[in-house]
Coordinates of N, CA, C and O in Angstrom, one line a residue:
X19 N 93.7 111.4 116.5 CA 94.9 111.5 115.6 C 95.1 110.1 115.0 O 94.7 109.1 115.6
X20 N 95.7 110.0 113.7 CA 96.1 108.9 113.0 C 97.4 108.1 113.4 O 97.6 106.9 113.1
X21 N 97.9 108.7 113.9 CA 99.4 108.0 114.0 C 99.9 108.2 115.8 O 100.2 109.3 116.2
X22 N 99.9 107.0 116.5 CA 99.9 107.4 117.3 C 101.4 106.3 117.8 O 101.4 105.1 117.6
X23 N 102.5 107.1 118.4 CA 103.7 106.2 118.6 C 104.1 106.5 120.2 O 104.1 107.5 120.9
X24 N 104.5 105.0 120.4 CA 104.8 105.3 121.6 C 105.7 104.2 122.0 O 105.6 103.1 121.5
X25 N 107.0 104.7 123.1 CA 108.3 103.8 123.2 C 108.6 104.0 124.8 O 107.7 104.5 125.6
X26 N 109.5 103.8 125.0 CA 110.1 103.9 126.9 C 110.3 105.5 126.8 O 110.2 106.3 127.8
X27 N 110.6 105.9 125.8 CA 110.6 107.5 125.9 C 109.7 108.5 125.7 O 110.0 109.7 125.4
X28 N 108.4 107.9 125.7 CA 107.2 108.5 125.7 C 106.3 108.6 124.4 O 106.5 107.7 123.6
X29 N 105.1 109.8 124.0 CA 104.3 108.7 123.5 C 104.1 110.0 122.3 O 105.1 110.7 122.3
X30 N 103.2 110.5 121.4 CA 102.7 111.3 120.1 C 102.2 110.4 119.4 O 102.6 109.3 119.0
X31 N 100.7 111.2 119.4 CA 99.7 111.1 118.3 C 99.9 112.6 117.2 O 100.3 113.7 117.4
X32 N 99.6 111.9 116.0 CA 99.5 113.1 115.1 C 98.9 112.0 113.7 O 98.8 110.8 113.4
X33 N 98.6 113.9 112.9 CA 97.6 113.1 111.5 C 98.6 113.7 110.6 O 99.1 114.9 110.7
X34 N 98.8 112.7 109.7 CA 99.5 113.0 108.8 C 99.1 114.3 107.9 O 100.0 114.8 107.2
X35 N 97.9 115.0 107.9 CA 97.9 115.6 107.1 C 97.8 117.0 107.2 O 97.5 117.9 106.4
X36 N 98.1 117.0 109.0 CA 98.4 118.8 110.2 C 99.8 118.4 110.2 O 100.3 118.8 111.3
X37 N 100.7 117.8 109.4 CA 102.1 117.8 109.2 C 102.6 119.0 108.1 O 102.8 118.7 106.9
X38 N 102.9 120.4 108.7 CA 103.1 121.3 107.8 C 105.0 121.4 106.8 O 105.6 121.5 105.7
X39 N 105.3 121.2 108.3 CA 106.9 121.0 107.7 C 107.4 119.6 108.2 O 107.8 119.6 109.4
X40 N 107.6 118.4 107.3 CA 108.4 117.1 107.5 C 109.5 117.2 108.3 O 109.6 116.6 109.4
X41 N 110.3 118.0 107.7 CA 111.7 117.9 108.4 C 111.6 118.4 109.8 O 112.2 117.6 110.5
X42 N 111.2 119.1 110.2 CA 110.5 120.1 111.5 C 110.6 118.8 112.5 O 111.3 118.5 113.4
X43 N 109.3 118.1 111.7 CA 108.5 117.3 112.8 C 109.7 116.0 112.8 O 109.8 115.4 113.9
X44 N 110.2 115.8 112.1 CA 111.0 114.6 112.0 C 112.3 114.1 113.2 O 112.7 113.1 113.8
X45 N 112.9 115.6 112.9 CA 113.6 116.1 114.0 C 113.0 116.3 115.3 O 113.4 115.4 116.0
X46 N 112.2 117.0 115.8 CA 111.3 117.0 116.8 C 111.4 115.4 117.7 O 111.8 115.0 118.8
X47 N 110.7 114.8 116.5 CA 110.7 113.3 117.2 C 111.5 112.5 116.9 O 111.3 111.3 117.2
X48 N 112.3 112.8 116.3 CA 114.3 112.0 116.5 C 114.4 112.4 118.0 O 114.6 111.5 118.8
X49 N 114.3 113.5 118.4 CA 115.2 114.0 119.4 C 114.3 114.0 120.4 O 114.8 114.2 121.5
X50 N 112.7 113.8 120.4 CA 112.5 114.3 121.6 C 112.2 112.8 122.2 O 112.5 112.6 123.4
X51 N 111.6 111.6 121.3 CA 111.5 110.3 121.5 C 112.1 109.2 121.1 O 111.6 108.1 121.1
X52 N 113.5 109.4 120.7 CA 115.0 108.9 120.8 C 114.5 107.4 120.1 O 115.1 106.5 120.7
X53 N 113.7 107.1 119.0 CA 113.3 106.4 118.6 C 114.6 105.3 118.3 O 115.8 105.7 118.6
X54 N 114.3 103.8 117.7 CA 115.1 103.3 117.2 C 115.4 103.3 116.0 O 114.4 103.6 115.3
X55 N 116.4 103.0 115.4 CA 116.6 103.0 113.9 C 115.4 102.8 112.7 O 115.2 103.6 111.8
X56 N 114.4 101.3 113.3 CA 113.8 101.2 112.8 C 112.4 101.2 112.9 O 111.6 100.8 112.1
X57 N 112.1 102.2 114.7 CA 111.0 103.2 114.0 C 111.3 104.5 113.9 O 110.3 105.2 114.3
X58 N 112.2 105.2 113.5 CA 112.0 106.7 112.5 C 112.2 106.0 111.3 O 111.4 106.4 110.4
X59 N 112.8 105.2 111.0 CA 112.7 105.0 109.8 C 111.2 104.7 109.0 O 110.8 105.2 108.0
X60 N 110.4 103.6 109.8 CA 109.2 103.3 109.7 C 108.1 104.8 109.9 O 107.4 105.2 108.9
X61 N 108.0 105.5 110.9 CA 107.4 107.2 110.6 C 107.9 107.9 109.7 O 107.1 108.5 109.0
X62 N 109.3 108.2 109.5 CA 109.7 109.0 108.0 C 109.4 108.4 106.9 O 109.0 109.3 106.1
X63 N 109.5 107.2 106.4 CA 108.5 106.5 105.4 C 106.9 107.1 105.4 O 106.3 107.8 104.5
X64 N 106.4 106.4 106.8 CA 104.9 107.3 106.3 C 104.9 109.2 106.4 O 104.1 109.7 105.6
X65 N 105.4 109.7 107.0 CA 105.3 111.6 107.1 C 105.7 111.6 106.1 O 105.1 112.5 105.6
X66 N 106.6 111.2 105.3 CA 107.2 111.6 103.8 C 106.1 111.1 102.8 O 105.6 112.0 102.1
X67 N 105.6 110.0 102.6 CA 104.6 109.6 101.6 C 102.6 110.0 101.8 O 101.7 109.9 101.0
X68 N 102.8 110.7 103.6 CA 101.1 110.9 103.5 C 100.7 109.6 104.2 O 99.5 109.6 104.0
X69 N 101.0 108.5 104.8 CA 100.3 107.3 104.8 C 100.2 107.4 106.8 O 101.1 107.4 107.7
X70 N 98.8 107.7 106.9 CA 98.7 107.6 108.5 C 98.7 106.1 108.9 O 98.9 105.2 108.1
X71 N 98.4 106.0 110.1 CA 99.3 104.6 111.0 C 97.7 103.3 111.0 O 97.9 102.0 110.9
X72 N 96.6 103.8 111.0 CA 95.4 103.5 110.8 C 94.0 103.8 110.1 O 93.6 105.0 110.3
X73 N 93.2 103.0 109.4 CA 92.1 103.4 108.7 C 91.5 104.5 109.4 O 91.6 105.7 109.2
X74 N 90.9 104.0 110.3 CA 89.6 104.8 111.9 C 90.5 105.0 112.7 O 91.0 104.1 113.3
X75 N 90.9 106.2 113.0 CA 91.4 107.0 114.1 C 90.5 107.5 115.2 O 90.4 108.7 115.4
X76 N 89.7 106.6 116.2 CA 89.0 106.7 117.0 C 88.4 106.0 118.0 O 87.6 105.3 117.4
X77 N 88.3 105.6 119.2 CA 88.3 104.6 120.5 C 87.0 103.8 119.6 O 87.0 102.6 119.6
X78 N 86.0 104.4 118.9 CA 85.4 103.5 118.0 C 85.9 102.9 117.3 O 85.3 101.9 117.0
X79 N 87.3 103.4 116.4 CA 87.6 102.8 115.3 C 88.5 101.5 115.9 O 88.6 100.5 115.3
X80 N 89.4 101.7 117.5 CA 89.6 100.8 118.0 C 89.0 99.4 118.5 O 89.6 98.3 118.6
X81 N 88.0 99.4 118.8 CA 87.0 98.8 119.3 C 86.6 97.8 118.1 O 86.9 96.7 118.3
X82 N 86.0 98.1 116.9 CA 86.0 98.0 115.6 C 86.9 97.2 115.3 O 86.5 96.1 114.8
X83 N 88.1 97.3 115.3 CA 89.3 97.0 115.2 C 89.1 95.4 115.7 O 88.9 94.4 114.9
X84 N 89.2 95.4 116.8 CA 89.4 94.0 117.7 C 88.1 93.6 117.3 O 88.1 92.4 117.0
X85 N 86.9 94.2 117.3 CA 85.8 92.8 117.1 C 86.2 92.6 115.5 O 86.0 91.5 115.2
X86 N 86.5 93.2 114.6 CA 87.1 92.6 113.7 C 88.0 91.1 113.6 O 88.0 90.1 112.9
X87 N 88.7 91.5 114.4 CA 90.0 90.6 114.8 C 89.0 89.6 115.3 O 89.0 88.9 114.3
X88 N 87.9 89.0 116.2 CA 87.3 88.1 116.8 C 86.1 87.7 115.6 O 85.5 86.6 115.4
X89 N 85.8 88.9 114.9 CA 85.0 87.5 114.3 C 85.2 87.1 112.9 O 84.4 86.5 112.2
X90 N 86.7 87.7 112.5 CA 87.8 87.4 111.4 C 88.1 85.5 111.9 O 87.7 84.4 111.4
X91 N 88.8 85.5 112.9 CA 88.9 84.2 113.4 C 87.5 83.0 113.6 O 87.6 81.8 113.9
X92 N 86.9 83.3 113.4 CA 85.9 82.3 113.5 C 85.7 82.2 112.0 O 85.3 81.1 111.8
X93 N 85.9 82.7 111.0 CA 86.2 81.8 109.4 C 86.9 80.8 109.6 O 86.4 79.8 109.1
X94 N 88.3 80.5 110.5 CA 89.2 79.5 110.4 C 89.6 79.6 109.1 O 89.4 78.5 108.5
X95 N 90.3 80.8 108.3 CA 90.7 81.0 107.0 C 91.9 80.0 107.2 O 92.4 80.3 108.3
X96 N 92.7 79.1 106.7 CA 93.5 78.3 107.0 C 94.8 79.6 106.7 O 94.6 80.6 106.1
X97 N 95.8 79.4 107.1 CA 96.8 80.6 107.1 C 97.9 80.3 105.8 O 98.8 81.0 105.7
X98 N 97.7 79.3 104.8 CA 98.3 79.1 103.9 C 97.7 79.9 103.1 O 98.5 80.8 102.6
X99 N 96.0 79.8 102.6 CA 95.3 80.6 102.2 C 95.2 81.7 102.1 O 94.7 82.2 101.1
X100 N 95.6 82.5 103.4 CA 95.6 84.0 103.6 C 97.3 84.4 103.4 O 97.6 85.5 103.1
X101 N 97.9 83.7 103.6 CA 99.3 84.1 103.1 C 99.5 84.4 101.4 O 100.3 85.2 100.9
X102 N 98.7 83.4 100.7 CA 98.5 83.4 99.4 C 97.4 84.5 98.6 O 97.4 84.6 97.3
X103 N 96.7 85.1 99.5 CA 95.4 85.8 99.2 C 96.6 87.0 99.5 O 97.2 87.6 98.5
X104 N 96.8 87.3 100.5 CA 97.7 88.8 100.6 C 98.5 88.8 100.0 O 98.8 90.0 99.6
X105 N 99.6 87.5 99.4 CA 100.8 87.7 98.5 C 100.1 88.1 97.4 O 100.8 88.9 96.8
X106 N 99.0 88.0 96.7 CA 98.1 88.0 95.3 C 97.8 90.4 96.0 O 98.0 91.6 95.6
X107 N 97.3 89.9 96.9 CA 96.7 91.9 97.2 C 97.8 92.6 97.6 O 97.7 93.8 97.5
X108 N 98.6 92.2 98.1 CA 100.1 93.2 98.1 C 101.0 93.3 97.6 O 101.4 94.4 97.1
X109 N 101.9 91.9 97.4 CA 103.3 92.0 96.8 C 103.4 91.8 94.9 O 104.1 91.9 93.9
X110 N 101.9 91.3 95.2 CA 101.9 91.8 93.4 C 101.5 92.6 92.6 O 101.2 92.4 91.4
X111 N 101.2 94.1 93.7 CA 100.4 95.1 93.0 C 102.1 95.7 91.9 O 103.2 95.3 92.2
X112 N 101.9 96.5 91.0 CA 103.0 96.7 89.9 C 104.0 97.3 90.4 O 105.1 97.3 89.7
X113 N 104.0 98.0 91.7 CA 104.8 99.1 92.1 C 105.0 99.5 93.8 O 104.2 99.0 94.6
X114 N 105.9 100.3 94.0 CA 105.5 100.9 95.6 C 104.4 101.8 95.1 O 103.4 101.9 95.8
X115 N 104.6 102.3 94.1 CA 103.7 103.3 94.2 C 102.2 103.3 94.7 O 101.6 104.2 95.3
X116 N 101.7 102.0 94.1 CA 100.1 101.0 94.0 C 100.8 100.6 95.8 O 100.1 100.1 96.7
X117 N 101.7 100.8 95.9 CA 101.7 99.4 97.5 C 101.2 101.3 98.4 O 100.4 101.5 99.3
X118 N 102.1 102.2 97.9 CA 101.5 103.2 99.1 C 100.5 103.8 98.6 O 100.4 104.9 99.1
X119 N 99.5 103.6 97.7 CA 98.2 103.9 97.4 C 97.0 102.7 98.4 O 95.8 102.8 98.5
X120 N 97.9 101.9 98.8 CA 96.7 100.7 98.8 C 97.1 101.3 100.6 O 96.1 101.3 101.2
X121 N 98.1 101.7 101.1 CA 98.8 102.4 102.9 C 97.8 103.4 103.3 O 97.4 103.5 104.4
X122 N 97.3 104.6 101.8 CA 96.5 105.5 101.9 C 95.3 105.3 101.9 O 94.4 106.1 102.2
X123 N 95.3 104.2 101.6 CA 93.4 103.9 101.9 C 93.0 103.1 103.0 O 91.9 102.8 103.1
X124 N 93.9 102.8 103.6 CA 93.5 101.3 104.6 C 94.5 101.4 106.0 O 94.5 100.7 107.0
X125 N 95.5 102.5 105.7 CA 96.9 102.8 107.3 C 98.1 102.0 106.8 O 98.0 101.1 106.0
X126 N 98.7 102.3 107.1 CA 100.3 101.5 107.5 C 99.3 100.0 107.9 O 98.7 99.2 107.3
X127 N 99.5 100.2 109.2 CA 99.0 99.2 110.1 C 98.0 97.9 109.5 O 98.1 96.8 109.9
X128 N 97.2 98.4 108.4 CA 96.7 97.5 107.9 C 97.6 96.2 107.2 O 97.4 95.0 107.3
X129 N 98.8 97.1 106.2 CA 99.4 96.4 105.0 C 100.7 96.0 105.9 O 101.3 95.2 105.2
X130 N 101.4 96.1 107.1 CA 102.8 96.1 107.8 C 103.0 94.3 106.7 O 102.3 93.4 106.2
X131 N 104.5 94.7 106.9 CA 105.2 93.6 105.9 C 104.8 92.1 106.9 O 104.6 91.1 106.2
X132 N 104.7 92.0 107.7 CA 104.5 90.6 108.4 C 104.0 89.3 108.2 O 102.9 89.0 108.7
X133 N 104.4 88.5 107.7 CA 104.2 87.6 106.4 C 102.9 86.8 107.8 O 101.8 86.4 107.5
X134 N 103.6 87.0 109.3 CA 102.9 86.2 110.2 C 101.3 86.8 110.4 O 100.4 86.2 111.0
X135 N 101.2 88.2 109.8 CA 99.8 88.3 109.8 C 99.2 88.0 109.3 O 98.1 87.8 109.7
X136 N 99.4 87.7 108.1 CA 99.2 87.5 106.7 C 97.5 88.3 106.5 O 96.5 87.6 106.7
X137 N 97.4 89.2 106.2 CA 96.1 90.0 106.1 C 95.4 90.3 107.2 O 94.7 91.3 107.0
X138 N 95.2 89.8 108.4 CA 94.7 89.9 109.4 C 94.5 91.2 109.7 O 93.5 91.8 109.5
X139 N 95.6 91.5 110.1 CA 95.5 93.2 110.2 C 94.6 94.2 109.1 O 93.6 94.8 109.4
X140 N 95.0 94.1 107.8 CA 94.3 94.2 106.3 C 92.8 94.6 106.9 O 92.4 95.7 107.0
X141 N 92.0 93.2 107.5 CA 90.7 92.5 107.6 C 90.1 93.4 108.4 O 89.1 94.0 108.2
X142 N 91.1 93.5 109.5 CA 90.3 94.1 111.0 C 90.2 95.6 110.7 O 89.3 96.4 111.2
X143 N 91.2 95.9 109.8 CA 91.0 97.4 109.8 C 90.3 98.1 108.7 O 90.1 99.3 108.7
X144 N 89.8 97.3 107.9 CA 89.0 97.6 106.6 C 87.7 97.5 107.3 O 86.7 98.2 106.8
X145 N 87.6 96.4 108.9 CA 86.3 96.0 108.9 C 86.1 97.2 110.0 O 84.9 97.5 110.2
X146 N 86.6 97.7 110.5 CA 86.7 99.0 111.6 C 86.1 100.2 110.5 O 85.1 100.8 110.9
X147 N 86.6 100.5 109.5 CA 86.3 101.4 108.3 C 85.3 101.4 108.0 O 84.6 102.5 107.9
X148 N 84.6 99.8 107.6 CA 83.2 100.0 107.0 C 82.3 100.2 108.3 O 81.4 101.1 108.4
X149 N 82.4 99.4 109.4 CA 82.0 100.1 110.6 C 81.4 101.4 111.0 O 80.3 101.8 111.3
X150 N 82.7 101.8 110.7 CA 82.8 103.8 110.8 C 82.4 104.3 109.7 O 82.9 105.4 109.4
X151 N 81.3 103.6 108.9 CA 81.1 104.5 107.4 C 82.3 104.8 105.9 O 82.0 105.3 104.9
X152 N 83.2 104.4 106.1 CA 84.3 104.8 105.5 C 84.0 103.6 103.8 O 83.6 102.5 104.0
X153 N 84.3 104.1 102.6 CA 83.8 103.1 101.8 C 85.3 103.0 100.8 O 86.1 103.9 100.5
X154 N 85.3 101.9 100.4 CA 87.0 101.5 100.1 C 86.8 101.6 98.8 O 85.9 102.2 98.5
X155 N 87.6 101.0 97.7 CA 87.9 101.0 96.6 C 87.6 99.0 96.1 O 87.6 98.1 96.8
X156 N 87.4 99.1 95.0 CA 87.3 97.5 94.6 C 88.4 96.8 95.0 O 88.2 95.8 95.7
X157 N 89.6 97.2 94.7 CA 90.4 96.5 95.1 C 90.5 95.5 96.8 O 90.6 94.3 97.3
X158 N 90.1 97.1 97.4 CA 90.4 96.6 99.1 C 89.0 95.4 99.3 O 89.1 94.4 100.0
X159 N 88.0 95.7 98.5 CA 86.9 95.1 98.6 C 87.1 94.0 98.3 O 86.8 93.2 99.1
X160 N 87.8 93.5 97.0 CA 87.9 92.2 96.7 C 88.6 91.5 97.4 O 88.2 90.3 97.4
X161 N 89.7 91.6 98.1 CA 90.3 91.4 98.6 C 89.6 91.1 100.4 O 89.9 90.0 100.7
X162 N 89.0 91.6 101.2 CA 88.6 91.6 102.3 C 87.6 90.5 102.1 O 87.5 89.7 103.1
X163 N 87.0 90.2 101.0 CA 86.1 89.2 100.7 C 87.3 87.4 100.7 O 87.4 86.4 101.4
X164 N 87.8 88.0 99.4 CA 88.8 86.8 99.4 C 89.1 86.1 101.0 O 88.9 85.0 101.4
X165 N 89.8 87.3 101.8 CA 90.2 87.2 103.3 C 89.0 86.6 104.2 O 89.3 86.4 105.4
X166 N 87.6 86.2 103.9 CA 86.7 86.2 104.6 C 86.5 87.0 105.3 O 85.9 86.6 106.3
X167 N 87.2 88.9 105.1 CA 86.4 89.6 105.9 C 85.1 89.1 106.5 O 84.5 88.2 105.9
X168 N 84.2 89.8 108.0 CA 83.3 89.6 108.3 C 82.3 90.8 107.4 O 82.4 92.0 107.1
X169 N 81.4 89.8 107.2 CA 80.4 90.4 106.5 C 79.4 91.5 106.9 O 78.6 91.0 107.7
X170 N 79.2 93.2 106.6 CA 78.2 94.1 107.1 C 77.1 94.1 106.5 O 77.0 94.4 105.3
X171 N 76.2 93.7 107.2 CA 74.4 94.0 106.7 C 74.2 95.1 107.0 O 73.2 95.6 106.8

C-alpha cells in the first residue's frame, strides 16, 4: 500500500486509488485512529487530491529509499544550495495545482513542506523510483540532477 499511517492508536496502510468513497474512509479513520488535527488534516489533503504518501510502495522501494538517503550524503550538497534548488522546484512552480501534480508523481513524502529537508526526501524517493523502474517527468529529472541525486547506470 501507498500510504501507510501510524500513531499510539494504531496503524493503516491504504492506496489512494482503492479509495472508493472519501468521506467513508475519512471518518473511518477520524474515529477509528483518533488522529491529531494535523494529521487528518495532512491525509484529507492527500485522499481528497489522489496524492499517495510515497513514490515505491514496497520493502524494496524502502530499502531504495535509505540507500538513497546514504549515497545522497556523500555529494556534501552544501544545504544553502539545496534549500535554493527546492525553493526554485517547489515553491515556484505557478500554482498548487503544478505543486499537487509534482505530490502525484513523486508522494507526499517526497515534497513535505520542511524547509529542514530541503530536497532530501525529493532525492531519496525519486532515487527509490528509478530503482524500481519507475520513469519521471523532466521536471523531477532536472531537478534530482540539480540536487546531486545519485546517479543510475
Amino acid at each position: 500500500k501507498s500510504c501507510i499511517f501510524i500513531n499510539k492508536n494504531g496503524c493503516t496502510s491504504f492506496d489512494i486509488k482503492d479509495i472508493k468513497n472519501p468521506d467513508n474512509f475519512l471518518q473511518w479513520f477520524e474515529k477509528t485512529l483518533k488522529p491529531s488535527a494535523e494529521e487528518l488534516e495532512r491525509v484529507r489533503f492527500q485522499v481528497e487530491n489522489g496524492i499517495n504518501h510515497n513514490s515505491i510502495s514496497s520493502l524494496e522501494g524502502i530499502v531504495f529509499h535509505e540507500i538513497g538517503h546514504f549515497l545522497h550524503q556523500k555529494t556534501k550538497l552544501p544545504t544553502e544550495v539545496a534549500k535554493d534548488v527546492w525553493f526554485e522546484c517547489y515553491w515556484k512552480l505557478p500554482d498548487m495545482k503544478a505543486r499537487i501534480d509534482l505530490m502525484k508523481e513523486v508522494g507526499y513524502y517526497a515534497v513535505k513542506g520542511d524547509e529542514e529537508f530541503a530536497g532530501k526526501e525529493f532525492v531519496a524517493e525519486v532515487f527509490a523510483g528509478l530503482m524500481s523502474g519507475k520513469k519521471y517527468s523532466e521536471h523531477v529529472m532536472k531537478y534530482y540532477e540539480k540536487l546531486k541525486g545519485p546517479k543510475i547506470l
